[in-house]
Amino acid sequence: QSKEKGKDRFTFFTRDMKTVSDDEAMVERELLRAIEQDQFFLVYQPQVSLRGQNVTGVEALVRWRHPDRGILSPAQFLPIVEKTNLAPVLGNIVIDKALAAARSWLDAGVDFGRISINVSPSHLASGSLLDHFTLAMNKHNIGADYITAEVLESVFLDEEGASHLSTLDALYRLGVHIELDDFGTGYASLSHVTSLKINGLKIDRSFTKQMLADPKKEAVVNHLVHLARSLDIKIVCEGVETDAQYQRLRMMGDFSIQGYLIARPMPFEQMNDWFCSTTQDVHFVV
Ligand code: C2E
Ligand code: MG
Ligand code: MG
Ligand code: MG
């Protein structure tokens, strides 16, 4: 099934092309034009604490405003971007836009916690990630204590794992928080938690989704919440959609949640409105 999906994504860009190299050249040209014409933008989704109900972070998620195809989600283009050499370029654009947003929230006195930026494996492998962060931090005058980098645990498993580690270590030493995204879907998860310098785990939304029906999934979530507490790292539970999920998580302790129950990802202007309307207290139905 995923093979089928991948094929669709590919044909999307390859319509009349004959050879793979032609395809790739065309994809790169289309991506390059999109970058030149500033067709990529970010939407933002808040993370809030279960008990305190304050905003602990905002995740930046990229979108492509495609001239013919409308607004595309990351699943429709990131796998292709990763195959070109434009991943670091797009990654840099995301960092720049995310820190610009953080700057305007700071200027407006909005307490957004940290801005969470998803870092792609190719950007991490490119050797330019650290520069991109430090240059954007200087440009927008944003300290590391306002930034989280979300990485997939899989980045530690490939052959470049060691160099990835040193880049992430450098970010960590700057004070940028490092969180493992989609936690629980990869391999060797628990050994990573104890051996890596990380500040938090984002529990994958498949656990949140299945938790109420499957006691084993719930046990894993509960275990991770307690493990995180004893290791003094943060938990963000992804994909909280229902009040029943919210109530169940609340029984486990106090940590951050993110999901449609709180808010859907939204454009910058709407995110500002959301901050204004919620001020200090996040009011959602409990
Ligand atoms: P992710 O980092 O795990 O981000 C969470 C995804 O779950 C987002 O999808 C978000 O819209 C979606 N989501 C949030 N709450 C809920 C919920 O309650 N229910 C459901 N069903 N979904 C929810 P999105 O925006 O389509 O992004 C998908 C993935 O693409 C992200 O997963 C991340 O891995 C990647 N991505 C997004 N933006 C960027 C980016 O700027 N750079 C990189 N490298 N990757 C990105
Ligand atoms: Mg993420
Ligand atoms: Mg995630
Ligand atoms: Mg995900």
mmCIF file of C-alpha atoms and ligand atoms in Angstrom:
data_model
loop_
_atom_site.group_PDB
_atom_site.id
_atom_site.type_symbol
_atom_site.label_atom_id
_atom_site.label_comp_id
_atom_site.label_asym_id
_atom_site.label_seq_id
_atom_site.Cartn_x
_atom_site.Cartn_y
_atom_site.Cartn_z
ATOM 1 C CA GLN A 1 0.000 0.000 0.000
ATOM 2 C CA SER A 2 2.759 2.449 0.867
ATOM 3 C CA LYS A 3 4.463 1.492 -2.363
ATOM 4 C CA GLU A 4 1.296 2.481 -4.170
ATOM 5 C CA LYS A 5 1.181 5.812 -2.356
ATOM 6 C CA GLY A 6 4.826 6.493 -3.185
ATOM 7 C CA LYS A 7 4.070 5.821 -6.819
ATOM 8 C CA ASP A 8 1.234 8.323 -6.783
ATOM 9 C CA ARG A 9 3.401 10.964 -5.281
ATOM 10 C CA PHE A 10 5.992 10.350 -7.909
ATOM 11 C CA THR A 11 3.641 10.445 -10.898
ATOM 12 C CA PHE A 12 2.276 13.688 -9.540
ATOM 13 C CA PHE A 13 5.525 15.280 -10.604
ATOM 14 C CA THR A 14 6.379 13.075 -13.487
ATOM 15 C CA ARG A 15 3.345 13.141 -15.769
ATOM 16 C CA ASP A 16 5.013 13.108 -19.184
ATOM 17 C CA MET A 17 8.556 12.356 -18.247
ATOM 18 C CA LYS A 18 10.343 9.318 -19.591
ATOM 19 C CA THR A 19 13.461 8.647 -17.599
ATOM 20 C CA VAL A 20 14.188 8.825 -13.921
ATOM 21 C CA SER A 21 16.900 11.439 -14.345
ATOM 22 C CA ASP A 22 14.537 13.631 -16.351
ATOM 23 C CA ASP A 23 11.957 13.199 -13.614
ATOM 24 C CA GLU A 24 14.373 14.273 -10.956
ATOM 25 C CA ALA A 25 15.513 17.279 -12.935
ATOM 26 C CA MET A 26 11.919 18.356 -13.393
ATOM 27 C CA VAL A 27 11.081 17.898 -9.743
ATOM 28 C CA GLU A 28 14.066 19.998 -8.781
ATOM 29 C CA ARG A 29 13.063 22.736 -11.224
ATOM 30 C CA GLU A 30 9.529 22.839 -9.871
ATOM 31 C CA LEU A 31 10.781 22.929 -6.286
ATOM 32 C CA LEU A 32 13.303 25.618 -7.126
ATOM 33 C CA ARG A 33 10.607 27.771 -8.699
ATOM 34 C CA ALA A 34 8.409 27.238 -5.642
ATOM 35 C CA ILE A 35 11.267 28.397 -3.426
ATOM 36 C CA GLU A 36 11.986 31.428 -5.623
ATOM 37 C CA GLN A 37 8.318 32.378 -5.661
ATOM 38 C CA ASP A 38 7.974 31.904 -1.916
ATOM 39 C CA GLN A 39 5.233 29.282 -2.234
ATOM 40 C CA PHE A 40 6.144 27.545 1.033
ATOM 41 C CA PHE A 41 4.567 28.771 4.248
ATOM 42 C CA LEU A 42 4.137 27.554 7.808
ATOM 43 C CA VAL A 43 1.094 26.686 9.839
ATOM 44 C CA TYR A 44 1.288 26.506 13.604
ATOM 45 C CA GLN A 45 -0.201 24.155 16.168
ATOM 46 C CA PRO A 46 -0.099 24.852 19.905
ATOM 47 C CA GLN A 47 0.961 22.395 22.591
ATOM 48 C CA VAL A 48 -0.571 22.876 26.027
ATOM 49 C CA SER A 49 -0.004 21.343 29.429
ATOM 50 C CA LEU A 50 -2.720 18.982 30.659
ATOM 51 C CA ARG A 51 -3.081 20.397 34.145
ATOM 52 C CA GLY A 52 -1.847 23.963 33.941
ATOM 53 C CA GLN A 53 -3.470 24.424 30.560
ATOM 54 C CA ASN A 54 -0.819 26.920 29.555
ATOM 55 C CA VAL A 55 0.898 26.973 26.182
ATOM 56 C CA THR A 56 4.168 25.044 26.355
ATOM 57 C CA GLY A 57 5.072 25.208 22.678
ATOM 58 C CA VAL A 58 3.985 25.778 19.100
ATOM 59 C CA GLU A 59 4.912 23.382 16.311
ATOM 60 C CA ALA A 60 5.678 24.848 12.880
ATOM 61 C CA LEU A 61 4.430 22.682 9.998
ATOM 62 C CA VAL A 62 5.266 23.408 6.382
ATOM 63 C CA ARG A 63 2.748 23.752 3.541
ATOM 64 C CA TRP A 64 3.154 24.380 -0.201
ATOM 65 C CA ARG A 65 0.789 26.805 -1.850
ATOM 66 C CA HIS A 66 1.015 25.215 -5.289
ATOM 67 C CA PRO A 67 -0.171 27.411 -8.166
ATOM 68 C CA ASP A 68 -2.160 24.592 -9.825
ATOM 69 C CA ARG A 69 -2.765 22.058 -7.093
ATOM 70 C CA GLY A 70 -3.746 24.221 -4.152
ATOM 71 C CA ILE A 71 -2.288 23.774 -0.686
ATOM 72 C CA LEU A 72 -0.152 20.644 -0.423
ATOM 73 C CA SER A 73 0.695 18.903 2.843
ATOM 74 C CA PRO A 74 4.187 17.623 3.707
ATOM 75 C CA ALA A 75 3.306 14.015 2.847
ATOM 76 C CA GLN A 76 2.698 15.145 -0.729
ATOM 77 C CA PHE A 77 6.086 16.737 -1.287
ATOM 78 C CA LEU A 78 8.613 16.150 1.517
ATOM 79 C CA PRO A 79 9.526 12.611 0.418
ATOM 80 C CA ILE A 80 10.438 14.071 -2.970
ATOM 81 C CA VAL A 81 12.275 17.049 -1.509
ATOM 82 C CA GLU A 82 14.364 14.597 0.503
ATOM 83 C CA LYS A 83 15.510 12.980 -2.747
ATOM 84 C CA THR A 84 16.752 16.248 -4.240
ATOM 85 C CA ASN A 85 19.517 18.419 -2.853
ATOM 86 C CA LEU A 86 16.993 21.103 -1.901
ATOM 87 C CA ALA A 87 16.127 19.656 1.504
ATOM 88 C CA PRO A 88 18.607 21.918 3.345
ATOM 89 C CA VAL A 89 17.336 24.920 1.364
ATOM 90 C CA LEU A 90 13.732 24.240 2.329
ATOM 91 C CA GLY A 91 14.820 23.414 5.879
ATOM 92 C CA ASN A 92 16.541 26.762 6.101
ATOM 93 C CA ILE A 93 13.407 28.549 4.874
ATOM 94 C CA VAL A 94 11.369 26.778 7.548
ATOM 95 C CA ILE A 95 13.826 27.800 10.276
ATOM 96 C CA ASP A 96 13.827 31.406 9.053
ATOM 97 C CA LYS A 97 10.028 31.652 8.929
ATOM 98 C CA ALA A 98 9.578 29.905 12.264
ATOM 99 C CA LEU A 99 12.014 32.219 14.043
ATOM 100 C CA ALA A 100 10.425 35.266 12.365
ATOM 101 C CA ALA A 101 7.096 34.132 13.857
ATOM 102 C CA ALA A 102 8.733 33.630 17.253
ATOM 103 C CA ARG A 103 10.176 37.141 17.054
ATOM 104 C CA SER A 104 6.798 38.708 16.371
ATOM 105 C CA TRP A 105 5.201 36.783 19.249
ATOM 106 C CA LEU A 106 7.974 37.916 21.576
ATOM 107 C CA ASP A 107 7.496 41.512 20.383
ATOM 108 C CA ALA A 108 3.778 41.191 21.092
ATOM 109 C CA GLY A 109 4.422 39.774 24.565
ATOM 110 C CA VAL A 110 2.904 36.403 23.693
ATOM 111 C CA ASP A 111 4.121 33.511 25.835
ATOM 112 C CA PHE A 112 4.425 30.721 23.272
ATOM 113 C CA GLY A 113 6.851 28.529 25.202
ATOM 114 C CA ARG A 114 9.120 27.222 22.477
ATOM 115 C CA ILE A 115 8.774 27.110 18.719
ATOM 116 C CA SER A 116 9.166 23.492 17.563
ATOM 117 C CA ILE A 117 10.874 23.012 14.222
ATOM 118 C CA ASN A 118 10.916 19.663 12.405
ATOM 119 C CA VAL A 119 14.396 18.852 11.160
ATOM 120 C CA SER A 120 14.671 16.531 8.169
ATOM 121 C CA PRO A 121 17.277 13.755 7.963
ATOM 122 C CA SER A 122 18.878 15.283 4.840
ATOM 123 C CA HIS A 123 19.153 18.692 6.435
ATOM 124 C CA LEU A 124 20.799 17.083 9.428
ATOM 125 C CA ALA A 125 23.149 15.184 7.122
ATOM 126 C CA SER A 126 23.994 18.265 5.029
ATOM 127 C CA GLY A 127 26.378 19.811 7.521
ATOM 128 C CA SER A 128 24.600 23.176 7.250
ATOM 129 C CA LEU A 129 21.978 22.710 9.970
ATOM 130 C CA LEU A 130 23.953 24.293 12.795
ATOM 131 C CA ASP A 131 24.846 27.342 10.670
ATOM 132 C CA HIS A 132 21.261 27.720 9.529
ATOM 133 C CA PHE A 133 20.061 27.744 13.127
ATOM 134 C CA THR A 134 22.705 30.110 14.446
ATOM 135 C CA LEU A 135 22.362 32.562 11.539
ATOM 136 C CA ALA A 136 18.571 32.679 11.866
ATOM 137 C CA MET A 137 18.832 33.025 15.647
ATOM 138 C CA ASN A 138 21.081 36.043 15.154
ATOM 139 C CA LYS A 139 18.968 37.508 12.385
ATOM 140 C CA HIS A 140 15.756 37.343 14.416
ATOM 141 C CA ASN A 141 17.413 37.748 17.793
ATOM 142 C CA ILE A 142 15.894 34.563 19.201
ATOM 143 C CA GLY A 143 17.672 32.730 22.008
ATOM 144 C CA ALA A 144 18.049 28.963 22.036
ATOM 145 C CA ASP A 145 15.707 28.738 25.004
ATOM 146 C CA TYR A 146 12.806 29.580 22.684
ATOM 147 C CA ILE A 147 13.568 26.777 20.237
ATOM 148 C CA THR A 148 12.965 23.039 19.999
ATOM 149 C CA ALA A 149 14.267 20.840 17.180
ATOM 150 C CA GLU A 150 12.141 17.761 16.500
ATOM 151 C CA VAL A 151 14.015 14.815 15.017
ATOM 152 C CA LEU A 152 12.952 11.300 14.112
ATOM 153 C CA GLU A 153 14.709 8.611 16.107
ATOM 154 C CA SER A 154 15.526 6.898 12.801
ATOM 155 C CA VAL A 155 18.188 9.551 12.138
ATOM 156 C CA PHE A 156 20.347 7.873 14.777
ATOM 157 C CA LEU A 157 20.209 4.530 13.066
ATOM 158 C CA ASP A 158 21.654 5.195 9.629
ATOM 159 C CA GLU A 159 25.324 5.020 8.758
ATOM 160 C CA GLU A 160 25.763 8.728 9.369
ATOM 161 C CA GLY A 161 24.375 8.418 12.892
ATOM 162 C CA ALA A 162 27.579 9.611 14.523
ATOM 163 C CA SER A 163 27.861 12.876 12.592
ATOM 164 C CA HIS A 164 24.165 13.514 13.169
ATOM 165 C CA LEU A 165 24.826 13.074 16.853
ATOM 166 C CA SER A 166 27.550 15.680 16.908
ATOM 167 C CA THR A 167 25.352 18.234 15.117
ATOM 168 C CA LEU A 168 22.479 17.587 17.486
ATOM 169 C CA ASP A 169 24.897 17.732 20.419
ATOM 170 C CA ALA A 170 26.074 21.151 19.272
ATOM 171 C CA LEU A 171 22.467 22.386 19.101
ATOM 172 C CA TYR A 172 21.799 20.855 22.502
ATOM 173 C CA ARG A 173 24.831 22.627 23.967
ATOM 174 C CA LEU A 174 23.521 25.919 22.557
ATOM 175 C CA GLY A 175 20.366 25.302 24.568
ATOM 176 C CA VAL A 176 18.076 24.298 21.727
ATOM 177 C CA HIS A 177 15.816 21.537 23.005
ATOM 178 C CA ILE A 178 15.982 18.247 21.138
ATOM 179 C CA GLU A 179 12.832 16.128 21.023
ATOM 180 C CA LEU A 180 12.333 12.720 19.443
ATOM 181 C CA ASP A 181 9.312 12.917 17.141
ATOM 182 C CA ASP A 182 6.800 10.118 16.490
ATOM 183 C CA PHE A 183 8.302 8.234 19.414
ATOM 184 C CA GLY A 184 7.384 4.584 19.630
ATOM 185 C CA THR A 185 7.235 3.957 15.894
ATOM 186 C CA GLY A 186 10.962 3.362 15.369
ATOM 187 C CA TYR A 187 13.501 0.917 16.709
ATOM 188 C CA ALA A 188 15.612 0.690 19.845
ATOM 189 C CA SER A 189 13.575 3.507 21.290
ATOM 190 C CA LEU A 190 14.347 2.993 24.945
ATOM 191 C CA SER A 191 18.097 2.719 24.502
ATOM 192 C CA HIS A 192 18.021 6.072 22.709
ATOM 193 C CA VAL A 193 16.209 7.697 25.557
ATOM 194 C CA THR A 194 18.967 6.863 27.987
ATOM 195 C CA SER A 195 22.004 7.294 25.729
ATOM 196 C CA LEU A 196 21.141 10.438 23.765
ATOM 197 C CA LYS A 197 21.151 14.009 24.930
ATOM 198 C CA ILE A 198 17.506 14.759 24.414
ATOM 199 C CA ASN A 199 15.044 16.990 26.225
ATOM 200 C CA GLY A 200 11.807 15.313 25.332
ATOM 201 C CA LEU A 201 9.736 12.661 23.596
ATOM 202 C CA LYS A 202 6.730 13.141 21.396
ATOM 203 C CA ILE A 203 4.554 10.068 21.774
ATOM 204 C CA ASP A 204 3.293 9.105 18.335
ATOM 205 C CA ARG A 205 -0.354 9.713 17.677
ATOM 206 C CA SER A 206 -0.959 6.043 16.868
ATOM 207 C CA PHE A 207 -0.679 5.402 20.636
ATOM 208 C CA THR A 208 -3.098 8.196 21.456
ATOM 209 C CA LYS A 209 -5.515 6.894 18.865
ATOM 210 C CA GLN A 210 -5.480 3.266 20.043
ATOM 211 C CA MET A 211 -5.013 3.899 23.744
ATOM 212 C CA LEU A 212 -8.683 3.708 24.757
ATOM 213 C CA ALA A 213 -9.352 0.483 22.869
ATOM 214 C CA ASP A 214 -6.051 -1.243 23.567
ATOM 215 C CA PRO A 215 -4.829 -1.506 27.190
ATOM 216 C CA LYS A 216 -1.337 -2.399 25.964
ATOM 217 C CA LYS A 217 -1.042 0.909 24.115
ATOM 218 C CA GLU A 218 -2.280 2.694 27.169
ATOM 219 C CA ALA A 219 0.290 0.877 29.294
ATOM 220 C CA VAL A 220 3.053 2.073 26.957
ATOM 221 C CA VAL A 221 1.892 5.682 27.186
ATOM 222 C CA ASN A 222 1.625 5.455 30.950
ATOM 223 C CA HIS A 223 5.077 3.889 31.140
ATOM 224 C CA LEU A 224 6.618 6.623 28.948
ATOM 225 C CA VAL A 225 5.050 9.342 31.065
ATOM 226 C CA HIS A 226 6.596 7.870 34.205
ATOM 227 C CA LEU A 227 9.914 7.126 32.530
ATOM 228 C CA ALA A 228 10.122 10.708 31.302
ATOM 229 C CA ARG A 229 9.427 11.990 34.772
ATOM 230 C CA SER A 230 12.192 9.940 36.339
ATOM 231 C CA LEU A 231 14.642 10.884 33.573
ATOM 232 C CA ASP A 232 13.559 14.527 33.885
ATOM 233 C CA ILE A 233 12.618 14.897 30.248
ATOM 234 C CA LYS A 234 9.492 16.328 28.677
ATOM 235 C CA ILE A 235 6.563 14.462 27.147
ATOM 236 C CA VAL A 236 4.328 15.743 24.380
ATOM 237 C CA CYS A 237 1.453 13.447 23.502
ATOM 238 C CA GLU A 238 0.500 13.873 19.843
ATOM 239 C CA GLY A 239 -2.850 13.616 18.128
ATOM 240 C CA VAL A 240 -5.224 14.198 21.025
ATOM 241 C CA GLU A 241 -8.597 14.443 19.323
ATOM 242 C CA THR A 242 -11.246 13.505 21.855
ATOM 243 C CA ASP A 243 -12.279 14.460 25.330
ATOM 244 C CA ALA A 244 -12.085 10.793 26.361
ATOM 245 C CA GLN A 245 -8.404 10.683 25.350
ATOM 246 C CA TYR A 246 -7.800 13.932 27.173
ATOM 247 C CA GLN A 247 -9.384 12.610 30.389
ATOM 248 C CA ARG A 248 -7.417 9.369 30.243
ATOM 249 C CA LEU A 249 -4.116 11.195 29.759
ATOM 250 C CA ARG A 250 -4.901 13.548 32.627
ATOM 251 C CA MET A 251 -5.072 10.590 34.972
ATOM 252 C CA MET A 252 -1.459 9.749 34.100
ATOM 253 C CA GLY A 253 0.044 13.032 35.197
ATOM 254 C CA ASP A 254 0.917 16.475 33.925
ATOM 255 C CA PHE A 255 2.586 16.773 30.551
ATOM 256 C CA SER A 256 2.003 18.478 27.216
ATOM 257 C CA ILE A 257 -0.534 17.494 24.607
ATOM 258 C CA GLN A 258 -1.044 18.519 21.017
ATOM 259 C CA GLY A 259 -3.945 17.730 18.726
ATOM 260 C CA TYR A 260 -7.165 18.716 17.081
ATOM 261 C CA LEU A 261 -8.945 18.830 20.469
ATOM 262 C CA ILE A 262 -6.845 21.867 21.368
ATOM 263 C CA ALA A 263 -6.433 23.387 17.909
ATOM 264 C CA ARG A 264 -5.743 22.410 14.316
ATOM 265 C CA PRO A 265 -2.600 23.718 12.679
ATOM 266 C CA MET A 266 -3.347 27.257 11.495
ATOM 267 C CA PRO A 267 -1.774 30.087 9.520
ATOM 268 C CA PHE A 268 0.185 32.795 11.308
ATOM 269 C CA GLU A 269 -2.655 35.372 11.499
ATOM 270 C CA GLN A 270 -5.066 32.824 12.939
ATOM 271 C CA MET A 271 -2.424 31.652 15.416
ATOM 272 C CA ASN A 272 -2.158 35.254 16.619
ATOM 273 C CA ASP A 273 -5.933 35.434 17.047
ATOM 274 C CA TRP A 274 -5.832 32.164 18.970
ATOM 275 C CA PHE A 275 -3.182 33.565 21.319
ATOM 276 C CA CYS A 276 -5.210 36.743 21.827
ATOM 277 C CA SER A 277 -8.435 34.906 22.526
ATOM 278 C CA THR A 278 -6.821 32.492 24.953
ATOM 279 C CA THR A 279 -4.504 34.995 26.726
ATOM 280 C CA GLN A 280 -3.092 33.121 29.715
ATOM 281 C CA ASP A 281 -5.650 30.352 30.070
ATOM 282 C CA VAL A 282 -6.251 27.872 27.349
ATOM 283 C CA HIS A 283 -9.984 27.351 27.324
ATOM 284 C CA PHE A 284 -11.120 24.188 25.733
ATOM 285 C CA VAL A 285 -13.967 22.043 26.944
ATOM 286 C CA VAL A 286 -12.925 19.558 29.612
HETATM 287 P P1 C2E B 1 4.774 15.517 12.839
HETATM 288 O O1 C2E B 1 5.986 16.334 13.079
HETATM 289 O O2 C2E B 1 4.565 14.336 13.696
HETATM 290 O O3 C2E B 1 3.575 16.561 12.950
HETATM 291 C C1 C2E B 1 2.296 16.243 13.414
HETATM 292 C C2 C2E B 1 1.340 15.953 12.287
HETATM 293 O O4 C2E B 1 0.108 15.489 12.815
HETATM 294 C C3 C2E B 1 0.978 17.180 11.449
HETATM 295 O O5 C2E B 1 0.704 16.749 10.116
HETATM 296 C C4 C2E B 1 -0.294 17.658 12.105
HETATM 297 O O6 C2E B 1 -1.106 18.441 11.249
HETATM 298 C C5 C2E B 1 -0.951 16.348 12.429
HETATM 299 N N1 C2E B 1 -1.862 16.434 13.569
HETATM 300 C C6 C2E B 1 -1.819 17.267 14.613
HETATM 301 N N2 C2E B 1 -2.814 17.026 15.490
HETATM 302 C C7 C2E B 1 -3.508 15.981 14.991
HETATM 303 C C8 C2E B 1 -4.662 15.242 15.450
HETATM 304 O O7 C2E B 1 -5.248 15.494 16.493
HETATM 305 N N3 C2E B 1 -5.086 14.224 14.645
HETATM 306 C C9 C2E B 1 -4.471 13.907 13.469
HETATM 307 N N4 C2E B 1 -4.978 12.899 12.757
HETATM 308 N N5 C2E B 1 -3.380 14.576 13.027
HETATM 309 C C10 C2E B 1 -2.902 15.603 13.771
HETATM 310 P P2 C2E B 1 1.345 17.496 8.854
HETATM 311 O O8 C2E B 1 1.346 18.973 9.095
HETATM 312 O O9 C2E B 1 0.663 16.959 7.661
HETATM 313 O O10 C2E B 1 2.837 17.020 8.884
HETATM 314 C C11 C2E B 1 3.172 15.663 8.690
HETATM 315 C C12 C2E B 1 4.614 15.412 8.961
HETATM 316 O O11 C2E B 1 5.437 16.096 7.999
HETATM 317 C C13 C2E B 1 5.088 15.929 10.300
HETATM 318 O O12 C2E B 1 4.730 15.017 11.307
HETATM 319 C C14 C2E B 1 6.577 16.029 10.077
HETATM 320 O O13 C2E B 1 7.185 14.777 10.200
HETATM 321 C C15 C2E B 1 6.634 16.461 8.628
HETATM 322 N N6 C2E B 1 6.806 17.927 8.579
HETATM 323 C C16 C2E B 1 5.876 18.892 8.690
HETATM 324 N N7 C2E B 1 6.440 20.113 8.573
HETATM 325 C C17 C2E B 1 7.761 19.905 8.405
HETATM 326 C C18 C2E B 1 8.877 20.787 8.209
HETATM 327 O O14 C2E B 1 8.784 22.018 8.221
HETATM 328 N N8 C2E B 1 10.107 20.178 8.041
HETATM 329 C C19 C2E B 1 10.240 18.825 8.055
HETATM 330 N N9 C2E B 1 11.470 18.328 7.877
HETATM 331 N N10 C2E B 1 9.218 17.990 8.245
HETATM 332 C C20 C2E B 1 7.991 18.522 8.404
HETATM 333 MG MG MG B 2 6.938 17.104 14.577
HETATM 334 MG MG MG B 3 5.151 13.729 15.373
HETATM 335 MG MG MG B 4 4.180 12.345 12.637
#
